[in-house]
Coordinates of C-alpha atoms in Angstrom, one line a residue:
M28 CA -1.9 -14.1 3.5
G29 CA -5.7 -14.8 4.6
N30 CA -8.6 -16.1 2.3
F31 CA -9.2 -12.7 0.8
H32 CA -6.3 -12.1 -1.5
S33 CA -6.1 -16.5 -1.9
S34 CA -2.1 -17.1 -1.3
K35 CA -2.4 -19.4 -4.0
K36 CA -3.0 -17.1 -6.5
F37 CA -0.2 -13.9 -4.8
N38 CA 1.9 -13.7 -2.3
P39 CA 4.0 -10.9 -2.0
Q40 CA 6.2 -12.6 0.5
R41 CA 6.9 -15.4 -2.4
D42 CA 5.7 -13.9 -5.6
I43 CA 7.3 -10.7 -6.0
A44 CA 10.9 -10.9 -7.9
D45 CA 14.5 -10.0 -6.4
L46 CA 14.1 -5.9 -6.5
S47 CA 17.8 -5.4 -5.6
G48 CA 19.1 -2.3 -7.0
R49 CA 15.7 -1.0 -7.7
V50 CA 14.2 2.3 -6.3
A51 CA 11.0 3.1 -5.4
I52 CA 8.7 5.2 -3.9
V53 CA 5.6 4.8 -1.9
T54 CA 3.6 7.8 -0.7
G55 CA 1.1 7.6 2.5
G56 CA 3.6 4.7 3.3
N57 CA 3.9 5.4 7.1
A58 CA 0.5 3.5 7.9
G59 CA -2.0 1.4 6.6
I60 CA -1.7 -0.2 3.1
G61 CA 1.0 2.2 2.4
Y62 CA 3.1 0.3 5.3
Y63 CA 2.7 -2.6 4.0
T64 CA 3.3 -1.8 0.3
V65 CA 6.8 -0.1 2.2
K66 CA 7.5 -3.2 3.7
F67 CA 7.1 -5.9 1.1
L68 CA 9.1 -3.9 -1.8
A69 CA 12.0 -3.1 1.0
Q70 CA 12.0 -7.0 2.0
R71 CA 12.4 -8.0 -1.5
G72 CA 15.7 -5.4 -1.8
A73 CA 14.6 -2.5 -2.7
K74 CA 15.4 0.8 -1.8
V75 CA 12.1 2.6 -0.6
Y76 CA 11.0 6.2 -0.1
L77 CA 8.5 6.1 2.6
A78 CA 6.7 9.6 1.4
A79 CA 4.5 11.4 4.1
R80 CA 3.6 14.5 5.6
N81 CA 4.3 13.8 9.1
E82 CA 8.2 13.3 9.8
S83 CA 7.3 11.9 13.4
K84 CA 5.4 9.2 12.0
A85 CA 7.2 8.2 9.3
T86 CA 10.2 8.3 11.5
G87 CA 8.2 6.0 13.9
A88 CA 7.0 3.7 10.9
I89 CA 10.6 3.4 9.7
V90 CA 11.7 2.7 13.2
K91 CA 9.1 -0.3 13.4
L92 CA 10.0 -1.4 9.9
E93 CA 13.4 -2.0 10.8
H94 CA 12.7 -3.7 13.9
E95 CA 10.1 -6.4 11.9
G96 CA 13.0 -7.0 9.4
L97 CA 13.6 -5.7 6.3
G98 CA 15.5 -8.6 4.7
S99 CA 18.8 -8.5 2.7
G100 CA 19.6 -5.1 1.2
G101 CA 16.3 -3.5 1.3
T102 CA 16.1 -0.1 3.0
V103 CA 14.1 2.7 3.9
V104 CA 14.3 6.3 3.9
F105 CA 11.8 9.4 4.7
L106 CA 10.9 11.7 2.1
K107 CA 9.1 14.6 3.1
L108 CA 5.2 15.2 1.2
D109 CA 2.6 17.1 1.2
L110 CA -0.1 16.8 -1.4
S111 CA -2.5 19.3 -0.5
D112 CA -0.2 21.7 -1.8
P113 CA 1.0 21.4 -5.4
R114 CA 3.8 23.5 -5.1
M115 CA 5.0 21.0 -2.1
A116 CA 4.7 18.0 -4.0
K117 CA 6.7 19.7 -6.9
S118 CA 9.2 20.4 -4.0
S119 CA 9.0 17.0 -2.4
A120 CA 9.7 15.0 -5.9
Q121 CA 12.6 17.6 -6.7
E122 CA 14.3 16.9 -3.3
F123 CA 14.3 13.0 -4.4
L124 CA 15.6 14.0 -7.9
S125 CA 18.6 15.3 -6.5
K126 CA 19.1 12.2 -4.2
E127 CA 18.9 9.5 -7.0
P128 CA 19.6 8.7 -10.6
R129 CA 16.4 6.1 -10.7
L130 CA 13.1 5.3 -10.2
D131 CA 11.8 1.9 -10.9
I132 CA 8.2 1.8 -8.9
L133 CA 5.9 4.9 -8.0
V134 CA 2.8 3.8 -5.8
N135 CA 0.6 6.8 -5.2
N136 CA -0.9 5.6 -2.1
A137 CA -1.5 8.6 -0.1
G138 CA -5.3 10.0 0.0
M139 CA -8.0 11.3 2.1
L140 CA -11.4 9.5 2.1
T141 CA -13.1 11.6 3.9
D142 CA -12.9 15.3 4.8
H143 CA -11.9 16.7 8.5
Q144 CA -15.1 15.8 10.7
L145 CA -17.1 15.8 7.1
K146 CA -16.6 19.5 6.9
I147 CA -15.4 20.9 3.5
R148 CA -11.7 22.3 3.4
K149 CA -10.4 24.4 0.8
T150 CA -6.6 25.4 -0.3
N151 CA -5.3 28.6 -0.2
D152 CA -5.6 27.7 -4.5
G153 CA -9.3 28.0 -3.8
I154 CA -9.8 24.3 -4.5
L155 CA -11.1 21.5 -2.7
E156 CA -8.1 19.7 -0.3
M157 CA -10.2 16.6 -1.4
M158 CA -9.7 17.0 -4.9
A159 CA -6.0 18.7 -4.4
T160 CA -4.7 15.3 -2.2
N161 CA -6.5 12.9 -4.2
Y162 CA -5.7 14.1 -7.7
I163 CA -3.7 17.4 -8.0
G164 CA -0.9 16.4 -6.0
P165 CA -0.2 12.9 -7.0
Y166 CA -0.5 14.6 -10.6
V167 CA 2.5 17.5 -10.0
F168 CA 4.5 14.8 -7.5
T169 CA 4.2 11.7 -10.9
R170 CA 5.0 14.6 -13.5
T171 CA 7.8 16.0 -11.7
L172 CA 9.6 12.6 -11.3
L173 CA 8.5 11.6 -15.2
D174 CA 11.4 11.9 -16.9
L175 CA 13.6 10.1 -14.6
L176 CA 10.8 7.3 -14.7
V177 CA 11.4 7.7 -18.6
K178 CA 15.4 7.6 -18.6
T179 CA 14.8 4.6 -15.7
A180 CA 12.8 2.5 -18.3
E181 CA 15.3 3.0 -21.5
E182 CA 18.2 0.9 -19.0
P183 CA 18.5 -2.6 -19.9
E184 CA 16.1 -5.4 -17.6
S185 CA 14.3 -2.1 -16.4
D186 CA 10.7 -2.2 -15.7
V187 CA 9.3 1.1 -14.7
R188 CA 5.7 0.9 -13.2
I189 CA 3.4 3.8 -11.7
V190 CA 0.4 2.4 -9.6
N191 CA -2.4 4.8 -8.5
V192 CA -4.8 3.3 -5.6
N193 CA -8.2 3.6 -4.9
I194 CA -9.5 2.9 -1.7
P195 CA -12.7 1.7 -1.7
V196 CA -15.8 4.2 -1.0
P197 CA -17.1 2.9 2.2
S198 CA -20.9 1.5 1.4
Y199 CA -21.5 -0.7 5.1
T200 CA -23.7 -3.0 3.3
G201 CA -21.1 -5.6 2.6
L202 CA -18.1 -6.3 0.6
K203 CA -20.0 -6.9 -2.9
A204 CA -21.5 -3.9 -2.4
T205 CA -18.5 -1.8 -1.7
W206 CA -16.8 -3.3 -4.8
Q207 CA -19.2 -2.0 -7.0
V208 CA -19.4 1.5 -5.7
S209 CA -15.7 1.9 -5.8
S210 CA -15.4 0.0 -9.4
H211 CA -17.9 2.5 -10.5
L212 CA -16.5 6.1 -9.4
H213 CA -18.4 7.6 -12.4
R214 CA -21.7 7.2 -11.1
L215 CA -20.9 9.2 -8.4
A216 CA -20.4 12.0 -10.6
K217 CA -23.3 13.9 -11.8
P218 CA -24.5 13.2 -15.6
G219 CA -22.4 15.7 -17.5
T220 CA -19.9 16.1 -15.4
D221 CA -17.2 18.5 -17.0
F222 CA -14.0 17.4 -16.8
G223 CA -12.6 20.3 -18.4
S224 CA -14.2 22.8 -16.7
P225 CA -12.0 24.5 -13.6
E226 CA -15.4 24.1 -11.4
I227 CA -14.6 20.5 -11.1
F228 CA -11.4 21.2 -8.7
R229 CA -14.1 23.1 -6.5
D230 CA -17.6 21.2 -6.9
E231 CA -18.6 20.4 -3.2
C232 CA -21.1 18.1 -4.5
K233 CA -23.9 18.8 -1.8
E234 CA -26.7 17.4 -3.9
Y235 CA -25.3 14.1 -2.5
T236 CA -26.5 12.1 0.7
V237 CA -23.2 12.0 1.4
P238 CA -21.6 14.7 0.1
S239 CA -17.5 13.9 1.5
F240 CA -18.0 10.4 -0.5
A241 CA -19.3 12.0 -3.5
R242 CA -16.4 14.4 -3.5
Y243 CA -13.9 11.6 -3.1
G244 CA -15.7 9.4 -6.0
V245 CA -15.2 12.7 -8.4
S246 CA -11.6 12.8 -7.2
K247 CA -10.7 9.4 -7.8
Y248 CA -13.0 9.1 -11.4
A249 CA -10.1 12.4 -11.7
M250 CA -7.2 10.0 -10.8
N251 CA -8.4 6.8 -12.8
L252 CA -9.1 9.6 -16.1
W253 CA -5.3 10.2 -15.5
T254 CA -4.3 7.1 -15.1
S255 CA -6.0 6.1 -18.6
G256 CA -4.6 9.4 -20.2
L257 CA -1.1 9.0 -18.9
Q258 CA -0.5 5.1 -20.1
R259 CA -1.7 6.5 -23.6
R260 CA 0.5 9.6 -23.5
L261 CA 3.2 7.3 -22.4
D262 CA 3.1 4.7 -25.1
E263 CA 3.0 7.5 -28.0
S264 CA 6.0 8.6 -26.6
L265 CA 7.9 5.4 -25.8
T266 CA 6.8 3.8 -29.1
G267 CA 9.7 0.7 -29.6
K268 CA 10.9 1.4 -26.5
R269 CA 10.1 -1.0 -23.3
P270 CA 6.7 0.2 -21.9
I271 CA 6.2 2.1 -18.4
L272 CA 3.0 0.3 -17.0
V273 CA 0.7 2.7 -15.5
M274 CA -2.1 1.4 -13.5
A275 CA -5.1 2.1 -10.9
V276 CA -5.7 -0.5 -8.3
H277 CA -8.6 -1.3 -5.7
P278 CA -7.4 -3.0 -2.3
G279 CA -10.5 -4.6 -1.7
S280 CA -12.7 -3.9 1.2
V281 CA -9.9 -3.1 3.6
N282 CA -10.5 -1.9 7.5
T283 CA -8.3 1.4 7.2
F284 CA -10.7 4.2 8.0
A285 CA -12.9 3.0 11.2
H286 CA -11.1 5.5 13.2
L287 CA -12.2 8.3 11.0
L288 CA -16.0 7.8 11.4
P289 CA -18.4 8.4 14.5
L290 CA -18.3 5.8 16.7
P291 CA -15.1 4.3 15.6
R292 CA -14.7 1.1 17.8
L293 CA -18.2 0.0 16.7
F294 CA -17.3 0.3 13.2
D295 CA -14.4 -1.4 13.7
L296 CA -15.9 -4.7 15.1
L297 CA -18.3 -4.3 12.1
F298 CA -15.7 -3.8 9.3
R299 CA -13.8 -6.4 11.0
T300 CA -16.6 -9.2 9.8
F301 CA -16.4 -8.4 6.1
M302 CA -12.8 -6.7 5.4
V303 CA -9.3 -7.8 5.5
G304 CA -6.3 -6.0 7.4
A305 CA -3.9 -3.7 5.7
D306 CA -1.4 -6.4 5.3
E307 CA -3.6 -7.9 2.7
G308 CA -4.6 -5.1 1.5
A309 CA -1.4 -3.9 0.1
A310 CA -1.6 -7.1 -2.1
T311 CA -3.2 -5.4 -5.5
S312 CA -0.9 -2.3 -5.2
L313 CA 1.9 -5.1 -4.9
F314 CA 1.1 -7.1 -7.6
A315 CA 0.7 -4.4 -10.1
G316 CA 4.2 -2.9 -8.8
A317 CA 6.8 -5.6 -8.5
S318 CA 5.0 -8.8 -9.8
P319 CA 6.8 -11.0 -13.0
L320 CA 3.6 -11.5 -14.1
V321 CA 2.5 -7.7 -15.1
R322 CA 5.8 -7.4 -16.6
A323 CA 5.2 -10.7 -18.6
D324 CA 1.9 -9.4 -20.3
P325 CA 1.7 -6.2 -20.4
A326 CA -1.1 -5.6 -22.6
K327 CA -3.3 -7.4 -20.3
Y328 CA -2.2 -4.6 -17.3
R329 CA -1.1 -1.2 -18.8
G330 CA -3.7 1.6 -18.3
E331 CA -6.1 -0.9 -16.3
Y332 CA -8.1 -0.9 -13.1
M333 CA -7.5 -3.9 -10.9
L334 CA -9.2 -6.0 -8.3
P335 CA -7.5 -8.1 -5.9
V336 CA -5.9 -9.3 -7.5
G337 CA -6.4 -9.3 -11.3
T338 CA -7.7 -6.8 -14.0
L339 CA -11.3 -5.0 -14.2
T340 CA -11.7 -3.7 -17.3
L341 CA -12.6 0.2 -16.7
S342 CA -15.9 1.6 -18.2
A343 CA -16.0 3.1 -21.2
A344 CA -16.6 6.6 -19.2
M345 CA -13.5 6.2 -17.1
R346 CA -11.1 5.3 -20.1
D347 CA -12.7 8.0 -22.3
P348 CA -10.0 9.5 -24.2
E349 CA -12.0 12.8 -24.8
M350 CA -12.6 13.1 -20.9
A351 CA -9.1 12.6 -20.2
G352 CA -7.9 14.8 -22.6
N353 CA -10.1 17.3 -21.3
L354 CA -9.4 16.9 -17.3
W355 CA -5.4 16.7 -18.7
T356 CA -5.7 20.1 -20.7
N357 CA -8.0 21.7 -17.6
T358 CA -5.4 20.5 -15.0
E359 CA -2.1 21.5 -16.9
S360 CA -4.1 25.1 -17.0
F361 CA -4.6 25.4 -13.5
L362 CA -1.0 24.3 -12.7
Q363 CA 0.0 26.7 -15.1
G364 CA -2.0 29.6 -13.4
L365 CA 0.2 29.1 -9.9
G366 CA 3.5 29.0 -11.8
L367 CA 3.6 25.2 -11.8

């Protein structure tokens, strides 16, 4: 581990507990942060489902992981997952349920940072592909798995966690500025943004200087509202029981998207001067998903938004129970309209 994450504080190879017998899912695990999240969980003994849309790329990643070495007992299995269609997200979760009797760790890592060629794309359901992939898909995938997560949490010595990853919005103005934008995603939403309106899933954010990044920010704002709302609902339903911990994480400034931008080689060289690699970027996901320190102090971390590698209190706007409740109702209404 490099200086950015400070190996003195947390090193996945040293500080993750033995995960033998545990089952995990990491979405978007074939590349970038997801790849190293899969790698370190498997090296600590977990059976990890690498969930991805492209089977060829996922299979190639698994071959590479096995070549690099998974340690004693760890395995990696492919799970087909397309988050851009909520029906396919549900189908993928159901496929997992048919194979496994438990689920200990769910890392919702996959997502879109920018629209393809910065062009607005909508799904067949009429919503933004960005919103479908970054929020609706993970919501449905997690909702379908929730009963199994609760069942696993009822077992002795269980430690069930849900981790939602928010990749930083690039600002091109340095590490501090990038953190600031990503840590205050609510500022990318228009004042008075109504998460209780179906239009939130279709808003193209055309009034922004970079609409694609604004659409990303709104989708991740929704994910953070969902994170805090899901934690509250689980706490209410699991009163007196070992809690399931739900957390959103900011991996830091990680160079995983230079290839998506104009002049990718130039941006890659630029980003290397103040960003870290994907291996270090996975540290916060791994801390939230598998560090014993989190389970030792659940009140500190539950429903929180983490920076590398610790806790940042969510803004009042992003933990607002009313807003989270409105979003929850709106999402369920939308899914009901799809027969989900």
